[in-house]
Amino acid sequence: GAGVSQSPSNKVTEKGKDVELRCDPISGHTALYWYRQSLGQGLEFLIYFQGNSAPDKSGLPSDRFSAERTGGSVSTLTIQRTQQEDSAVYLCASGRGVLGSTDTQYFGPGTRLTVL
Amino acid sequence: QKEVEQNSGPLSVPEGAIASLNCTYSDRVSQSFFWYRQYSGKSPELIMSIYSNGDKEDGRFTAQLNKASQYVSLLIRDSQPSDSATYLCAVNRDTGNQFYFGTGTSLTVIP
C-alpha cells in the first residue's frame, strides 16, 4: 500500500508569510507525528496526534506553530509569520497507534521549507 | 542532558568489516528502542526495533540493549558501501508515546 505522503516537497517563502504543510498518513494509522530536522541536526519532535485524543503539542516551539488533523487522517502543520530560523525539513510520520510503547513510525519524504 | 546521545562521527569502516554504532539514553522508564537509517536528502527508514535486554538479529544487523546501563547499540556485519548513511537512535517512553531521537551517527563504508 501507499506510504506516508507529504506536500509540497519544497516550499520557498518570504519572511513573515504563513505556510501550510500537508501530511497524508498510511491508511488505518491512527498515530501521526510531526518533526523538524535542521541541517545536520537530529529530529525535533513538534506534535503528536492519536486517534480522537487531544494532541500532544509539547514540542511546538512557539505559538506561531499549529497543527490540526481532520477526520483522523490528513494533517496540516501551519507556521504563521515565518522566520528564517524556521527553515528546515519538516517530517511527518504515522504509526498504528499501538497501546503502550511498542508502536513503530513510518516517515514521509518531508517538506523542505526555506524562509528567505 | 539530552534524552538520547549518539557519537556524531563520522565513523569510517572498510567494506566487509563490522560497524558498531552506540547510543545512550537518560530516562530509565524508556521502553522501546529503534534504529533508523537516513540517506542524505532522504527521510529516516526503520531498520530495527528492540524492547528487551539482550541481542536481536535481523540479517546483517544486530541490535543490543542493556537497560541497566541505559545503552543500545547497532552492529552491522559485512558492511557494504550502500550502508553509508546517518544512523538515528530513537527511544520511546511508556507514556505519551513521544519518541526522542539522537542527532545521528554518520557512517561511511570504504570500498
Coordinates of N, CA and C in Angstrom, one line a residue:
Chain A
G1 N 0.8 -1.2 0.0 CA 0.0 0.0 0.0 C 0.9 1.2 0.0
A2 N 0.2 2.4 -0.1 CA 0.9 3.7 -0.2 C 1.5 4.0 1.2
G3 N 2.7 4.7 1.1 CA 3.3 5.1 2.4 C 2.8 6.5 2.8
V4 N 3.5 7.1 3.7 CA 3.1 8.5 4.1 C 3.5 9.4 3.0
S5 N 2.6 10.3 2.7 CA 3.0 11.3 1.7 C 2.9 12.7 2.3
Q6 N 3.7 13.6 1.7 CA 3.7 15.0 2.2 C 3.7 15.9 1.0
S7 N 3.1 17.1 1.2 CA 3.2 18.1 0.2 C 3.2 19.5 0.8
P8 N 3.8 20.4 0.1 CA 4.7 20.2 -1.1 C 6.0 19.6 -0.7
S9 N 6.8 19.2 -1.6 CA 8.1 18.6 -1.3 C 9.1 19.7 -1.0
N10 N 8.9 20.9 -1.6 CA 9.8 22.0 -1.4 C 8.9 23.3 -1.3
K11 N 9.2 24.1 -0.3 CA 8.5 25.4 -0.2 C 9.5 26.5 0.1
V12 N 9.5 27.5 -0.8 CA 10.3 28.7 -0.5 C 9.3 29.9 -0.2
T13 N 9.5 30.6 0.9 CA 8.6 31.6 1.2 C 9.4 32.8 1.8
E14 N 8.7 33.9 1.8 CA 9.4 35.1 2.4 C 9.1 35.3 3.8
K15 N 10.0 35.8 4.5 CA 9.9 36.1 6.0 C 8.6 36.8 6.2
G16 N 7.8 36.3 7.2 CA 6.6 37.0 7.6 C 5.3 36.4 7.0
K17 N 5.5 35.5 5.9 CA 4.4 34.9 5.3 C 4.0 33.6 6.1
D18 N 2.7 33.2 5.9 CA 2.3 32.0 6.5 C 2.4 30.8 5.5
V19 N 2.7 29.6 6.1 CA 2.8 28.4 5.2 C 2.0 27.3 5.8
E20 N 1.5 26.4 4.9 CA 0.8 25.2 5.4 C 1.5 24.0 4.7
L21 N 1.7 23.0 5.6 CA 2.4 21.8 5.1 C 1.4 20.7 5.4
R22 N 1.3 19.7 4.4 CA 0.3 18.7 4.5 C 0.9 17.3 4.6
C23 N 0.2 16.5 5.4 CA 0.7 15.1 5.6 C -0.5 14.1 5.4
D24 N -0.3 13.1 4.6 CA -1.3 12.0 4.4 C -0.7 10.8 5.0
P25 N -1.2 10.3 6.1 CA -0.6 9.1 6.8 C -1.0 7.9 6.0
I26 N -0.4 6.8 6.4 CA -0.7 5.5 5.9 C -2.1 5.1 6.3
S27 N -2.9 4.6 5.4 CA -4.3 4.3 5.7 C -4.4 3.4 6.9
G28 N -5.3 3.7 7.8 CA -5.5 2.9 9.0 C -4.6 3.3 10.2
H29 N -3.6 4.1 9.9 CA -2.7 4.5 11.0 C -3.4 5.6 11.8
T30 N -3.5 5.4 13.2 CA -4.2 6.4 14.0 C -3.2 7.4 14.6
A31 N -2.0 7.0 14.7 CA -0.9 7.9 15.3 C -0.3 8.7 14.2
L32 N -0.1 10.0 14.4 CA 0.6 10.9 13.4 C 1.5 11.8 14.2
Y33 N 2.7 12.0 13.7 CA 3.7 12.8 14.3 C 4.3 13.8 13.3
W34 N 4.6 15.0 13.8 CA 5.4 16.0 13.1 C 6.7 16.2 13.8
Y35 N 7.7 16.3 12.9 CA 9.1 16.6 13.4 C 9.7 17.6 12.5
R36 N 10.7 18.3 12.9 CA 11.5 19.1 12.0 C 13.0 18.7 12.2
Q37 N 13.7 18.8 11.1 CA 15.1 18.5 11.1 C 15.9 19.6 10.4
S38 N 16.7 20.3 11.2 CA 17.5 21.3 10.7 C 18.8 20.7 10.1
L39 N 19.5 21.4 9.3 CA 20.7 20.8 8.6 C 21.7 20.3 9.7
G40 N 22.0 19.0 9.5 CA 23.0 18.3 10.4 C 22.5 18.1 11.8
Q41 N 21.2 18.2 12.0 CA 20.6 18.0 13.3 C 19.8 16.8 13.4
G42 N 19.5 16.3 14.6 CA 18.5 15.3 14.8 C 17.1 15.7 14.6
L43 N 16.2 14.8 14.8 CA 14.8 15.1 14.7 C 14.2 15.8 15.9
E44 N 13.6 16.9 15.7 CA 13.0 17.6 16.8 C 11.5 17.4 16.8
F45 N 10.9 16.8 17.9 CA 9.5 16.5 18.0 C 8.7 17.8 18.0
L46 N 7.6 17.8 17.3 CA 6.8 19.0 17.3 C 5.4 18.7 17.9
I47 N 4.7 17.7 17.4 CA 3.3 17.5 17.8 C 2.9 16.0 17.5
Y48 N 2.1 15.5 18.3 CA 1.6 14.1 18.1 C 0.1 14.0 18.2
F49 N -0.5 13.3 17.3 CA -1.9 13.0 17.3 C -2.2 11.5 17.5
Q50 N -3.1 11.2 18.3 CA -3.5 9.8 18.5 C -5.0 9.7 18.4
G51 N -5.6 9.2 17.4 CA -7.0 9.0 17.2 C -7.7 10.3 17.5
N52 N -8.7 10.2 18.4 CA -9.5 11.4 18.7 C -9.1 12.1 20.0
S53 N -8.0 11.6 20.5 CA -7.5 12.2 21.8 C -6.9 13.6 21.5
A54 N -6.8 14.4 22.5 CA -6.2 15.7 22.4 C -4.7 15.6 22.0
P55 N -4.3 16.3 21.1 CA -2.9 16.2 20.6 C -1.9 16.6 21.7
D56 N -0.7 16.0 21.6 CA 0.4 16.4 22.4 C 1.2 17.4 21.7
K57 N 1.0 18.7 22.2 CA 1.6 19.8 21.5 C 2.9 20.3 22.2
S58 N 3.4 19.5 23.0 CA 4.5 19.9 23.9 C 5.8 20.3 23.1
G59 N 5.9 19.9 21.9 CA 7.1 20.2 21.1 C 7.1 21.4 20.2
L60 N 5.9 22.0 20.1 CA 5.8 23.2 19.3 C 6.6 24.3 19.8
P61 N 7.5 24.9 19.0 CA 8.5 25.9 19.5 C 7.9 27.2 19.9
S62 N 6.8 27.6 19.3 CA 6.2 28.9 19.6 C 4.7 28.9 19.2
D63 N 4.0 29.9 19.5 CA 2.6 30.0 19.2 C 2.4 30.3 17.7
R64 N 3.4 30.5 17.0 CA 3.3 30.6 15.5 C 3.0 29.3 14.8
F65 N 3.3 28.2 15.6 CA 3.1 26.9 15.0 C 1.8 26.3 15.5
S66 N 1.1 25.7 14.6 CA -0.1 25.0 15.0 C -0.3 23.8 14.0
A67 N -1.1 22.9 14.4 CA -1.4 21.7 13.6 C -2.8 21.2 13.9
E68 N -3.4 20.7 12.8 CA -4.7 20.0 13.0 C -4.7 18.8 12.2
R69 N -5.7 17.9 12.6 CA -5.8 16.6 11.9 C -7.3 16.4 11.7
T70 N -7.7 16.5 10.4 CA -9.2 16.4 10.1 C -9.6 14.9 9.9
G71 N -10.7 14.6 10.5 CA -11.2 13.2 10.3 C -10.3 12.1 10.7
G72 N -9.3 12.4 11.5 CA -8.4 11.4 12.0 C -7.5 10.9 10.9
S73 N -7.3 11.7 9.8 CA -6.4 11.2 8.8 C -5.4 12.3 8.4
V74 N -5.8 13.1 7.4 CA -4.8 14.1 6.9 C -4.6 15.2 8.0
S75 N -3.3 15.6 8.0 CA -2.9 16.6 9.0 C -2.2 17.8 8.3
T76 N -2.5 19.0 8.8 CA -1.8 20.2 8.3 C -1.1 20.9 9.4
L77 N 0.2 21.2 9.1 CA 1.0 22.0 10.0 C 1.1 23.4 9.4
T78 N 0.7 24.4 10.3 CA 0.7 25.8 9.8 C 1.8 26.5 10.6
I79 N 2.5 27.3 9.9 CA 3.5 28.2 10.5 C 3.1 29.6 10.1
Q80 N 2.8 30.4 11.1 CA 2.4 31.8 10.8 C 3.7 32.7 10.9
R81 N 3.6 33.8 10.1 CA 4.7 34.8 10.2 C 6.1 34.1 10.3
T82 N 6.4 33.4 9.2 CA 7.6 32.6 9.2 C 8.8 33.4 9.4
Q83 N 9.8 32.8 10.1 CA 11.1 33.4 10.4 C 12.2 32.6 9.7
Q84 N 13.4 33.2 9.5 CA 14.4 32.4 8.8 C 14.8 31.2 9.6
E85 N 14.7 31.2 10.9 CA 15.1 30.1 11.7 C 14.1 28.9 11.6
D86 N 13.0 29.2 10.9 CA 12.0 28.1 10.7 C 12.5 27.2 9.5
S87 N 13.5 27.6 8.8 CA 14.0 26.9 7.6 C 14.5 25.5 8.1
A88 N 13.9 24.4 7.5 CA 14.2 23.1 8.0 C 13.5 22.1 7.1
V89 N 13.7 20.9 7.3 CA 12.9 19.8 6.6 C 11.8 19.4 7.7
Y90 N 10.6 19.4 7.3 CA 9.5 19.1 8.2 C 9.1 17.7 7.8
L91 N 9.2 16.8 8.7 CA 8.9 15.3 8.5 C 7.6 14.9 9.3
C92 N 6.8 14.2 8.6 CA 5.6 13.6 9.2 C 5.8 12.1 9.2
A93 N 5.3 11.5 10.3 CA 5.4 10.0 10.4 C 4.0 9.5 10.9
S94 N 3.7 8.3 10.6 CA 2.5 7.7 11.1 C 2.8 6.4 11.7
G95 N 1.9 5.9 12.6 CA 2.0 4.6 13.2 C 0.7 4.0 13.5
R96 N 0.6 2.8 13.9 CA -0.6 2.1 14.1 C -1.3 2.6 15.4
G97 N -0.5 3.3 16.2 CA -1.1 3.7 17.5 C -1.3 2.6 18.5
V98 N -0.4 1.7 18.5 CA -0.5 0.6 19.4 C -0.4 1.1 20.8
L99 N -1.3 0.5 21.7 CA -1.3 1.0 23.1 C 0.1 0.6 23.7
G100 N 0.5 1.4 24.6 CA 1.8 1.2 25.2 C 2.9 1.9 24.4
S101 N 4.0 1.3 24.4 CA 5.2 2.0 23.8 C 5.8 1.2 22.7
T102 N 5.1 0.3 22.0 CA 5.7 -0.6 21.0 C 5.4 -0.2 19.6
D103 N 4.8 1.0 19.5 CA 4.5 1.5 18.1 C 5.7 1.7 17.3
T104 N 5.6 1.7 16.0 CA 6.6 2.0 15.1 C 6.2 3.1 14.2
Q105 N 7.1 4.0 13.8 CA 6.8 5.1 13.0 C 7.3 4.9 11.6
Y106 N 6.6 5.3 10.6 CA 7.0 5.3 9.2 C 6.9 6.7 8.7
F107 N 8.0 7.2 8.1 CA 8.2 8.6 7.8 C 7.8 8.9 6.3
G108 N 7.3 10.1 6.1 CA 7.1 10.6 4.8 C 8.4 11.2 4.3
P109 N 8.3 11.6 3.0 CA 9.6 12.2 2.4 C 10.0 13.5 2.9
G110 N 9.1 14.2 3.6 CA 9.4 15.5 4.1 C 9.1 16.7 3.2
T111 N 9.0 17.8 3.8 CA 8.8 19.1 3.1 C 10.0 20.0 3.5
R112 N 10.8 20.4 2.5 CA 11.9 21.3 2.8 C 11.4 22.7 2.7
L113 N 11.5 23.4 3.8 CA 11.0 24.8 3.9 C 12.2 25.7 4.0
T114 N 12.2 26.7 3.1 CA 13.2 27.7 3.1 C 12.5 29.1 3.2
V115 N 12.9 29.8 4.3 CA 12.4 31.1 4.5 C 13.5 32.2 4.2
L116 N 13.2 33.0 3.2 CA 14.2 34.0 2.7 C 14.1 35.2 3.6
Chain B
Q1 N 21.0 17.7 30.0 CA 21.4 16.4 29.4 C 20.3 16.0 28.4
K2 N 20.8 15.6 27.2 CA 19.9 15.2 26.2 C 19.3 13.9 26.5
E3 N 18.1 13.7 26.0 CA 17.4 12.4 26.2 C 18.1 11.3 25.5
V4 N 18.6 11.5 24.3 CA 19.3 10.4 23.6 C 20.6 11.0 23.1
E5 N 21.7 10.3 23.3 CA 23.0 10.8 22.8 C 23.7 9.8 21.9
Q6 N 24.2 10.3 20.9 CA 25.0 9.5 19.9 C 26.3 10.2 19.6
N7 N 27.3 9.4 19.3 CA 28.5 10.0 18.7 C 28.2 10.4 17.3
S8 N 28.5 11.7 17.0 CA 28.1 12.1 15.6 C 29.0 11.6 14.5
G9 N 30.2 11.1 14.9 CA 31.1 10.5 13.9 C 31.8 11.7 13.2
P10 N 32.3 11.5 12.0 CA 31.9 10.3 11.2 C 32.7 9.1 11.5
L11 N 32.0 7.9 11.3 CA 32.6 6.6 11.5 C 32.9 6.0 10.2
S12 N 34.2 5.6 10.0 CA 34.6 5.0 8.7 C 35.0 3.6 9.0
V13 N 34.5 2.7 8.2 CA 35.0 1.3 8.3 C 35.2 0.8 6.8
P14 N 36.1 -0.2 6.7 CA 36.3 -0.8 5.4 C 35.2 -1.7 5.0
E15 N 35.0 -1.9 3.8 CA 34.0 -2.8 3.3 C 34.3 -4.2 3.9
G16 N 33.2 -4.9 4.3 CA 33.3 -6.2 4.9 C 33.6 -6.2 6.4
A17 N 33.9 -5.1 7.0 CA 34.1 -5.0 8.4 C 32.8 -4.9 9.2
I18 N 32.9 -4.9 10.5 CA 31.8 -4.7 11.4 C 31.8 -3.2 11.8
A19 N 30.6 -2.6 11.6 CA 30.4 -1.2 12.1 C 29.6 -1.3 13.4
S20 N 30.1 -0.6 14.4 CA 29.4 -0.5 15.7 C 29.0 0.9 16.0
L21 N 27.7 1.0 16.2 CA 27.1 2.3 16.5 C 26.5 2.3 17.9
N22 N 26.7 3.3 18.6 CA 26.3 3.3 20.0 C 25.3 4.5 20.3
C23 N 24.5 4.2 21.4 CA 23.5 5.2 21.8 C 23.3 5.1 23.3
T24 N 23.2 6.2 24.0 CA 22.8 6.1 25.4 C 21.6 7.0 25.6
Y25 N 20.8 6.7 26.6 CA 19.6 7.4 26.8 C 19.5 7.8 28.3
S26 N 18.8 8.8 28.6 CA 18.8 9.3 30.0 C 17.7 8.9 30.9
D27 N 16.5 8.5 30.3 CA 15.3 8.2 31.1 C 15.2 6.7 31.3
R28 N 15.2 6.3 32.5 CA 15.2 4.9 32.8 C 13.8 4.2 32.5
V29 N 12.8 5.0 32.4 CA 11.5 4.5 32.1 C 11.3 4.2 30.6
S30 N 12.3 4.5 29.8 CA 12.2 4.2 28.4 C 12.0 2.7 28.1
Q31 N 11.1 2.4 27.2 CA 10.7 1.0 27.0 C 11.0 0.5 25.6
S32 N 11.0 1.3 24.6 CA 11.2 0.9 23.2 C 12.3 1.6 22.6
F33 N 13.1 0.9 21.7 CA 14.3 1.5 21.2 C 14.4 1.1 19.7
F34 N 14.8 2.1 18.9 CA 14.7 2.0 17.5 C 16.0 2.5 16.8
W35 N 16.3 1.8 15.7 CA 17.4 2.4 14.9 C 16.8 2.7 13.5
Y36 N 17.1 3.9 13.1 CA 16.7 4.3 11.7 C 17.9 4.6 10.9
R37 N 17.8 4.4 9.6 CA 18.9 4.8 8.7 C 18.3 5.9 7.8
Q38 N 19.2 6.9 7.6 CA 18.8 8.1 6.8 C 19.9 8.4 5.8
Y39 N 19.5 8.2 4.5 CA 20.4 8.6 3.5 C 20.3 10.1 3.3
S40 N 21.4 10.7 2.8 CA 21.4 12.1 2.6 C 20.3 12.6 1.7
G41 N 19.5 13.5 2.2 CA 18.4 14.1 1.5 C 17.2 13.3 1.5
K42 N 17.2 12.2 2.3 CA 16.0 11.3 2.3 C 15.5 11.3 3.8
S43 N 14.3 10.7 3.9 CA 13.7 10.6 5.3 C 14.2 9.3 6.0
P44 N 14.1 9.3 7.3 CA 14.5 8.1 8.0 C 13.7 6.8 7.7
E45 N 14.4 5.7 7.6 CA 13.7 4.4 7.5 C 14.1 3.5 8.6
L46 N 13.1 2.8 9.1 CA 13.3 1.9 10.2 C 14.1 0.7 9.9
I47 N 15.2 0.4 10.7 CA 16.0 -0.8 10.5 C 15.6 -1.8 11.5
M48 N 15.7 -1.4 12.8 CA 15.5 -2.4 13.9 C 14.7 -1.8 15.0
S49 N 14.0 -2.6 15.7 CA 13.4 -2.2 17.0 C 13.7 -3.2 18.0
I50 N 13.9 -2.8 19.2 CA 14.2 -3.8 20.3 C 13.6 -3.3 21.6
Y51 N 13.0 -4.3 22.4 CA 12.3 -3.9 23.6 C 12.8 -4.6 24.8
S52 N 13.6 -5.7 24.6 CA 14.0 -6.5 25.8 C 15.5 -6.5 25.8
N53 N 16.1 -6.6 27.0 CA 17.5 -6.7 27.1 C 18.1 -7.9 26.3
G54 N 19.3 -7.7 25.8 CA 19.9 -8.7 25.0 C 20.1 -8.3 23.6
D55 N 20.3 -9.3 22.7 CA 20.5 -9.1 21.3 C 19.3 -9.4 20.5
K56 N 19.2 -8.7 19.4 CA 18.1 -9.1 18.4 C 18.8 -9.0 17.0
E57 N 18.7 -10.0 16.3 CA 19.4 -10.1 15.0 C 18.4 -10.1 13.8
D58 N 18.8 -9.4 12.8 CA 18.0 -9.3 11.6 C 18.9 -9.2 10.4
G59 N 19.2 -10.3 9.8 CA 20.2 -10.3 8.6 C 21.5 -9.9 9.1
R60 N 22.1 -8.8 8.5 CA 23.4 -8.3 8.9 C 23.4 -7.4 10.1
F61 N 22.2 -7.1 10.5 CA 22.1 -6.1 11.6 C 21.8 -6.8 13.0
T62 N 22.4 -6.4 14.0 CA 22.1 -6.8 15.4 C 22.0 -5.6 16.3
A63 N 20.9 -5.6 17.0 CA 20.7 -4.5 18.0 C 20.9 -5.1 19.3
Q64 N 21.6 -4.4 20.2 CA 21.9 -4.8 21.5 C 21.3 -3.8 22.5
L65 N 20.6 -4.3 23.5 CA 20.0 -3.4 24.5 C 20.5 -3.8 25.9
N66 N 20.9 -2.8 26.7 CA 21.3 -3.0 28.1 C 20.6 -1.9 28.9
K67 N 19.4 -2.3 29.5 CA 18.6 -1.2 30.2 C 19.3 -0.8 31.5
A68 N 20.1 -1.7 32.1 CA 20.8 -1.3 33.3 C 21.8 -0.2 33.1
S69 N 22.4 -0.3 31.9 CA 23.4 0.7 31.6 C 22.9 1.8 30.7
Q70 N 21.6 1.7 30.3 CA 20.9 2.7 29.5 C 21.7 2.9 28.2
Y71 N 21.8 1.8 27.5 CA 22.7 1.7 26.4 C 22.1 0.8 25.3
V72 N 22.1 1.3 24.1 CA 21.6 0.5 23.0 C 22.6 0.7 21.8
S73 N 22.9 -0.4 21.1 CA 23.9 -0.4 20.0 C 23.3 -1.1 18.8
L74 N 24.0 -0.8 17.7 CA 23.6 -1.4 16.4 C 24.9 -1.9 15.8
L75 N 25.0 -3.2 15.5 CA 26.1 -3.8 14.8 C 25.7 -4.1 13.4
I76 N 26.6 -3.7 12.4 CA 26.3 -4.0 11.0 C 27.5 -4.9 10.6
R77 N 27.2 -6.2 10.3 CA 28.2 -7.1 9.9 C 28.4 -7.0 8.4
D78 N 29.6 -7.4 7.9 CA 29.9 -7.4 6.5 C 29.4 -6.1 5.8
S79 N 29.9 -5.0 6.4 CA 29.5 -3.6 5.9 C 29.7 -3.5 4.4
Q80 N 28.7 -2.8 3.8 CA 28.7 -2.6 2.4 C 28.7 -1.0 2.1
P81 N 29.2 -0.6 1.0 CA 29.2 0.8 0.7 C 27.8 1.4 0.8
S82 N 26.8 0.6 0.4 CA 25.4 1.0 0.5 C 24.9 1.2 1.9
D83 N 25.7 0.8 2.9 CA 25.3 1.1 4.3 C 25.7 2.5 4.7
S84 N 26.4 3.2 3.9 CA 26.9 4.5 4.2 C 25.7 5.5 4.3
A85 N 25.5 6.0 5.5 CA 24.3 6.8 5.8 C 24.5 7.3 7.2
T86 N 23.5 8.1 7.6 CA 23.4 8.5 9.0 C 22.4 7.6 9.8
Y87 N 22.8 7.1 10.9 CA 22.0 6.2 11.7 C 21.5 6.9 12.9
L88 N 20.2 6.9 13.1 CA 19.5 7.6 14.1 C 19.0 6.6 15.2
C89 N 19.3 6.9 16.4 CA 18.7 6.1 17.5 C 17.5 6.8 18.1
A90 N 16.5 6.1 18.4 CA 15.2 6.7 18.9 C 14.7 5.9 20.1
V91 N 14.2 6.6 21.0 CA 13.7 6.0 22.3 C 12.3 6.4 22.6
N92 N 11.5 5.5 23.1 CA 10.1 5.8 23.4 C 9.8 5.4 24.8
R93 N 9.3 6.4 25.6 CA 8.9 6.1 26.9 C 7.6 5.3 27.0
D94 N 7.2 4.8 28.1 CA 6.0 4.1 28.2 C 4.8 4.9 28.2
T95 N 4.9 6.2 28.4 CA 3.8 7.1 28.5 C 3.9 8.2 27.4
G96 N 2.8 8.6 26.9 CA 2.8 9.7 26.0 C 3.1 9.4 24.5
N97 N 3.8 8.2 24.4 CA 4.2 7.8 23.0 C 5.0 8.8 22.3
Q98 N 5.8 9.6 23.0 CA 6.6 10.5 22.3 C 8.0 9.9 22.1
F99 N 8.5 10.1 20.9 CA 9.8 9.5 20.5 C 10.9 10.6 20.7
Y100 N 12.0 10.2 21.2 CA 13.2 11.0 21.3 C 14.3 10.5 20.4
F101 N 14.8 11.4 19.5 CA 15.8 11.0 18.6 C 17.2 11.5 19.0
G102 N 18.2 10.7 18.7 CA 19.6 11.3 18.8 C 19.9 12.1 17.5
T103 N 21.0 12.7 17.5 CA 21.4 13.5 16.4 C 22.0 12.7 15.2
G104 N 22.2 11.4 15.5 CA 22.7 10.5 14.4 C 24.2 10.4 14.4
T105 N 24.6 9.2 13.9 CA 26.0 8.9 13.6 C 26.2 8.7 12.1
S106 N 27.1 9.4 11.6 CA 27.4 9.3 10.1 C 28.4 8.2 9.9
L107 N 28.0 7.2 9.1 CA 28.8 6.0 8.8 C 29.2 6.1 7.3
T108 N 30.5 5.9 7.1 CA 31.0 5.7 5.7 C 31.7 4.4 5.6
V109 N 31.2 3.6 4.6 CA 31.9 2.3 4.4 C 32.7 2.4 3.1
I110 N 34.0 2.2 3.3 CA 35.0 2.5 2.3 C 35.2 1.2 1.4
P111 N 35.0 1.3 0.1 CA 35.2 0.1 -0.7 C 36.6 -0.4 -0.7

